[in-house]
Amino acid sequence: MLYKTERFFVNTYHALASTAFPRMPVPVPNVLNGDKSLDALAEHLRSKGIQRPVIFTDSFFYTLPSFQLLIDALKKRNIDYKVFNEIQPDPSYAIVEKGIAACYEHNYDCAIAIGGGSSIDGTKMINGCAKHNLDPRKITHGLMSMLQLRRKGAYFVAIPTTAGTGSEATTVTVVTDEKTNQKNALVSYGIVPDLAVFDSRLTMALPPHITAATGMDALTHAMESFMSTYATKQTDEMNLKSIQRIFKFLPRAYKNGTEDDEARIEMALASFDAGKAFSKTLLGWAHGISHQLGAFYKVPHGLGCAIALPHVLQFALPKATHRLAIIADAVGLPGATQTEKAQAVVDAVFELNRTLDINSKFDMIKEEHVSDMARNIIKEGNMAYPSHRNFDSYTHLEDFLLERKHYTHKPMAA
Ligand SMILES: [Fe+2]
């Protein structure tokens, strides 16, 4: 199909979906939040009569003192837990199957995911399948999975230890097929956690470069969700609050994260709000580009988002000036006109990257890969990313990537 014809159908789809999608009743987890939330969690589980949780994490987090805080809290309340510490980045079907077996062995009544986005994503799939005896390999990909994973799993607690993915609030999980190396995204309201727990003691030790990358992932969620054509008044409120928090607290968490528990908690809440919002609005092209930077050059997801975000905002500016100007007002950026305010937001994101020692350049992109990258980005993004400005052709995106490879940003005020 010719690209312009394809875009016509995609635009029609987004116009229809923008009225229905944000009205879908996405479940929202309850929240426990503070510097002793793990103790409050153990008390909460007791009060619900939960006795046999399985804790899901990765083998590294399992060795950290932070993990012991959860174990101590459960032991104090005599809760008979089991630990499954084999979750890996981009968990495979084989890992999911082992996790399901752990639930059966322990006759579990609750799933607790503690760790980064992969631990929470893996547990979403394990819990959904274990509770209803489903074969994870037979779950269809994409939106069709909603029909198979529609029922809730056992009581599900998510304890994120990085403030960025928002996985604790979203309807999406990703599983890797180890035979084809294909990543399969599954969507279901049934996999959203019942409870999200934010305990600042868990994120205090996060190294600065991971704090920066995961924080910029959260900012990309909030900004792309705000810039989505599916955005509503309700998602705008969540996203603007999240953006305000990130501009204020991410530099603090980056520079002084081992001591600044206020910055850590505020970042966790910012990530959570953005996660809730983008479950209704979807995301944008910076995510598509980041996924390809990851696939071709192993750039971590959050870092890829950080690099792509200011370029994508600059690209969107002519068609989304008003939306960017609202962000400028929310974070107190100057500008005499809407365009100046919008440009101030782009400048501020480039500047935030500089503060976090992130180089906003696509200099890792090799010319011989650009064509494949552009095809993959458009294949993923045309349906998934309801944006105000889209690429007119594959060549348009190829040119954008190549032009930005050597781009040096000069802020408006310079
Ligand atoms: Fe992301």
PDB file of N, CA and C in Angstrom, residues 20-66:
ATOM      1  N   ALA A  20     -12.838   6.914  21.783  1.00  0.00           N
ATOM      2  CA  ALA A  20     -13.170   5.728  22.583  1.00  0.00           C
ATOM      3  C   ALA A  20     -12.075   5.353  23.580  1.00  0.00           C
ATOM      4  N   PHE A  21     -10.832   5.377  23.123  1.00  0.00           N
ATOM      5  CA  PHE A  21      -9.733   4.828  23.921  1.00  0.00           C
ATOM      6  C   PHE A  21      -9.594   5.475  25.311  1.00  0.00           C
ATOM      7  N   PRO A  22      -9.577   6.819  25.398  1.00  0.00           N
ATOM      8  CA  PRO A  22      -9.373   7.426  26.724  1.00  0.00           C
ATOM      9  C   PRO A  22     -10.544   7.199  27.685  1.00  0.00           C
ATOM     10  N   ARG A  23     -11.699   6.752  27.146  1.00  0.00           N
ATOM     11  CA  ARG A  23     -12.855   6.516  28.023  1.00  0.00           C
ATOM     12  C   ARG A  23     -12.868   5.102  28.591  1.00  0.00           C
ATOM     13  N   MET A  24     -11.974   4.253  28.140  1.00  0.00           N
ATOM     14  CA  MET A  24     -11.936   2.873  28.637  1.00  0.00           C
ATOM     15  C   MET A  24     -11.586   2.885  30.126  1.00  0.00           C
ATOM     16  N   PRO A  25     -12.253   2.030  30.911  1.00  0.00           N
ATOM     17  CA  PRO A  25     -12.052   2.072  32.366  1.00  0.00           C
ATOM     18  C   PRO A  25     -10.777   1.355  32.808  1.00  0.00           C
ATOM     19  N   VAL A  26      -9.629   1.987  32.596  1.00  0.00           N
ATOM     20  CA  VAL A  26      -8.350   1.374  32.989  1.00  0.00           C
ATOM     21  C   VAL A  26      -8.270   1.336  34.525  1.00  0.00           C
ATOM     22  N   PRO A  27      -8.024   0.162  35.119  1.00  0.00           N
ATOM     23  CA  PRO A  27      -7.931   0.107  36.585  1.00  0.00           C
ATOM     24  C   PRO A  27      -6.730   0.925  37.087  1.00  0.00           C
ATOM     25  N   VAL A  28      -6.864   1.502  38.253  1.00  0.00           N
ATOM     26  CA  VAL A  28      -5.767   2.283  38.841  1.00  0.00           C
ATOM     27  C   VAL A  28      -5.354   1.634  40.162  1.00  0.00           C
ATOM     28  N   PRO A  29      -4.070   1.313  40.322  1.00  0.00           N
ATOM     29  CA  PRO A  29      -3.647   0.693  41.583  1.00  0.00           C
ATOM     30  C   PRO A  29      -3.810   1.644  42.769  1.00  0.00           C
ATOM     31  N   ASN A  30      -4.071   1.077  43.946  1.00  0.00           N
ATOM     32  CA  ASN A  30      -3.968   1.871  45.169  1.00  0.00           C
ATOM     33  C   ASN A  30      -2.487   2.123  45.447  1.00  0.00           C
ATOM     34  N   VAL A  31      -2.203   3.070  46.339  1.00  0.00           N
ATOM     35  CA  VAL A  31      -0.807   3.461  46.570  1.00  0.00           C
ATOM     36  C   VAL A  31      -0.465   3.431  48.053  1.00  0.00           C
ATOM     37  N   LEU A  32       0.702   2.884  48.368  1.00  0.00           N
ATOM     38  CA  LEU A  32       1.323   3.063  49.685  1.00  0.00           C
ATOM     39  C   LEU A  32       2.616   3.814  49.436  1.00  0.00           C
ATOM     40  N   ASN A  33       2.837   4.874  50.167  1.00  0.00           N
ATOM     41  CA  ASN A  33       3.930   5.760  49.796  1.00  0.00           C
ATOM     42  C   ASN A  33       4.551   6.374  51.044  1.00  0.00           C
ATOM     43  N   GLY A  34       5.892   6.396  51.105  1.00  0.00           N
ATOM     44  CA  GLY A  34       6.563   6.984  52.256  1.00  0.00           C
ATOM     45  C   GLY A  34       7.863   6.247  52.529  1.00  0.00           C
ATOM     46  N   ASP A  35       8.536   6.598  53.618  1.00  0.00           N
ATOM     47  CA  ASP A  35       9.846   5.986  53.858  1.00  0.00           C
ATOM     48  C   ASP A  35       9.761   4.673  54.641  1.00  0.00           C
ATOM     49  N   LYS A  36       8.548   4.254  55.030  1.00  0.00           N
ATOM     50  CA  LYS A  36       8.405   2.965  55.724  1.00  0.00           C
ATOM     51  C   LYS A  36       7.268   2.162  55.077  1.00  0.00           C
ATOM     52  N   SER A  37       7.117   2.340  53.789  1.00  0.00           N
ATOM     53  CA  SER A  37       5.963   1.732  53.120  1.00  0.00           C
ATOM     54  C   SER A  37       6.009   0.208  53.116  1.00  0.00           C
ATOM     55  N   LEU A  38       7.205  -0.371  53.155  1.00  0.00           N
ATOM     56  CA  LEU A  38       7.288  -1.838  53.133  1.00  0.00           C
ATOM     57  C   LEU A  38       6.681  -2.433  54.405  1.00  0.00           C
ATOM     58  N   ASP A  39       6.878  -1.746  55.527  1.00  0.00           N
ATOM     59  CA  ASP A  39       6.257  -2.221  56.782  1.00  0.00           C
ATOM     60  C   ASP A  39       4.739  -2.095  56.694  1.00  0.00           C
ATOM     61  N   ALA A  40       4.296  -0.967  56.129  1.00  0.00           N
ATOM     62  CA  ALA A  40       2.845  -0.777  55.960  1.00  0.00           C
ATOM     63  C   ALA A  40       2.282  -1.838  55.017  1.00  0.00           C
ATOM     64  N   LEU A  41       3.072  -2.242  54.018  1.00  0.00           N
ATOM     65  CA  LEU A  41       2.622  -3.273  53.082  1.00  0.00           C
ATOM     66  C   LEU A  41       2.394  -4.602  53.813  1.00  0.00           C
ATOM     67  N   ALA A  42       3.361  -4.992  54.650  1.00  0.00           N
ATOM     68  CA  ALA A  42       3.229  -6.267  55.365  1.00  0.00           C
ATOM     69  C   ALA A  42       1.972  -6.255  56.232  1.00  0.00           C
ATOM     70  N   GLU A  43       1.724  -5.135  56.883  1.00  0.00           N
ATOM     71  CA  GLU A  43       0.530  -4.984  57.721  1.00  0.00           C
ATOM     72  C   GLU A  43      -0.731  -5.098  56.855  1.00  0.00           C
ATOM     73  N   HIS A  44      -0.686  -4.455  55.700  1.00  0.00           N
ATOM     74  CA  HIS A  44      -1.817  -4.470  54.758  1.00  0.00           C
ATOM     75  C   HIS A  44      -2.116  -5.903  54.296  1.00  0.00           C
ATOM     76  N   LEU A  45      -1.067  -6.667  53.972  1.00  0.00           N
ATOM     77  CA  LEU A  45      -1.275  -8.051  53.514  1.00  0.00           C
ATOM     78  C   LEU A  45      -1.923  -8.881  54.617  1.00  0.00           C
ATOM     79  N   ARG A  46      -1.451  -8.685  55.844  1.00  0.00           N
ATOM     80  CA  ARG A  46      -2.049  -9.405  56.990  1.00  0.00           C
ATOM     81  C   ARG A  46      -3.534  -9.078  57.098  1.00  0.00           C
ATOM     82  N   SER A  47      -3.825  -7.780  56.976  1.00  0.00           N
ATOM     83  CA  SER A  47      -5.222  -7.362  57.152  1.00  0.00           C
ATOM     84  C   SER A  47      -6.122  -7.927  56.050  1.00  0.00           C
ATOM     85  N   LYS A  48      -5.536  -8.248  54.895  1.00  0.00           N
ATOM     86  CA  LYS A  48      -6.329  -8.842  53.804  1.00  0.00           C
ATOM     87  C   LYS A  48      -6.356 -10.362  53.880  1.00  0.00           C
ATOM     88  N   GLY A  49      -5.688 -10.914  54.882  1.00  0.00           N
ATOM     89  CA  GLY A  49      -5.671 -12.373  55.045  1.00  0.00           C
ATOM     90  C   GLY A  49      -4.716 -13.074  54.085  1.00  0.00           C
ATOM     91  N   ILE A  50      -3.803 -12.309  53.491  1.00  0.00           N
ATOM     92  CA  ILE A  50      -2.837 -12.918  52.554  1.00  0.00           C
ATOM     93  C   ILE A  50      -1.707 -13.570  53.343  1.00  0.00           C
ATOM     94  N   GLN A  51      -1.433 -14.824  53.025  1.00  0.00           N
ATOM     95  CA  GLN A  51      -0.463 -15.597  53.807  1.00  0.00           C
ATOM     96  C   GLN A  51       0.657 -16.203  52.977  1.00  0.00           C
ATOM     97  N   ARG A  52       0.430 -16.380  51.649  1.00  0.00           N
ATOM     98  CA  ARG A  52       1.395 -17.150  50.865  1.00  0.00           C
ATOM     99  C   ARG A  52       1.797 -16.415  49.577  1.00  0.00           C
ATOM    100  N   PRO A  53       2.426 -15.247  49.729  1.00  0.00           N
ATOM    101  CA  PRO A  53       2.839 -14.521  48.516  1.00  0.00           C
ATOM    102  C   PRO A  53       4.090 -15.130  47.889  1.00  0.00           C
ATOM    103  N   VAL A  54       4.206 -14.984  46.578  1.00  0.00           N
ATOM    104  CA  VAL A  54       5.479 -15.260  45.905  1.00  0.00           C
ATOM    105  C   VAL A  54       6.068 -13.900  45.512  1.00  0.00           C
ATOM    106  N   ILE A  55       7.360 -13.721  45.855  1.00  0.00           N
ATOM    107  CA  ILE A  55       8.050 -12.464  45.536  1.00  0.00           C
ATOM    108  C   ILE A  55       8.861 -12.690  44.265  1.00  0.00           C
ATOM    109  N   PHE A  56       8.665 -11.827  43.273  1.00  0.00           N
ATOM    110  CA  PHE A  56       9.382 -11.950  42.002  1.00  0.00           C
ATOM    111  C   PHE A  56      10.393 -10.815  41.878  1.00  0.00           C
ATOM    112  N   THR A  57      11.644 -11.184  41.585  1.00  0.00           N
ATOM    113  CA  THR A  57      12.683 -10.174  41.398  1.00  0.00           C
ATOM    114  C   THR A  57      13.779 -10.759  40.514  1.00  0.00           C
ATOM    115  N   ASP A  58      14.849  -9.950  40.300  1.00  0.00           N
ATOM    116  CA  ASP A  58      15.974 -10.475  39.512  1.00  0.00           C
ATOM    117  C   ASP A  58      17.100 -10.890  40.458  1.00  0.00           C
ATOM    118  N   SER A  59      18.070 -11.619  39.907  1.00  0.00           N
ATOM    119  CA  SER A  59      19.107 -12.201  40.765  1.00  0.00           C
ATOM    120  C   SER A  59      20.006 -11.129  41.380  1.00  0.00           C
ATOM    121  N   PHE A  60      20.129  -9.946  40.740  1.00  0.00           N
ATOM    122  CA  PHE A  60      20.969  -8.892  41.297  1.00  0.00           C
ATOM    123  C   PHE A  60      20.259  -8.167  42.451  1.00  0.00           C
ATOM    124  N   PHE A  61      19.036  -7.736  42.205  1.00  0.00           N
ATOM    125  CA  PHE A  61      18.322  -7.007  43.267  1.00  0.00           C
ATOM    126  C   PHE A  61      18.155  -7.882  44.509  1.00  0.00           C
ATOM    127  N   TYR A  62      18.027  -9.185  44.270  1.00  0.00           N
ATOM    128  CA  TYR A  62      17.880 -10.168  45.358  1.00  0.00           C
ATOM    129  C   TYR A  62      19.042 -10.094  46.356  1.00  0.00           C
ATOM    130  N   THR A  63      20.243  -9.685  45.854  1.00  0.00           N
ATOM    131  CA  THR A  63      21.427  -9.654  46.729  1.00  0.00           C
ATOM    132  C   THR A  63      21.562  -8.326  47.483  1.00  0.00           C
ATOM    133  N   LEU A  64      20.755  -7.341  47.163  1.00  0.00           N
ATOM    134  CA  LEU A  64      20.935  -6.007  47.754  1.00  0.00           C
ATOM    135  C   LEU A  64      20.262  -5.889  49.123  1.00  0.00           C
ATOM    136  N   PRO A  65      20.820  -5.037  49.978  1.00  0.00           N
ATOM    137  CA  PRO A  65      20.191  -4.813  51.295  1.00  0.00           C
ATOM    138  C   PRO A  65      18.742  -4.342  51.163  1.00  0.00           C
ATOM    139  N   SER A  66      18.439  -3.616  50.068  1.00  0.00           N
ATOM    140  CA  SER A  66      17.072  -3.114  49.875  1.00  0.00           C
ATOM    141  C   SER A  66      16.074  -4.271  49.837  1.00  0.00           C
TER     142      SER A  66
END
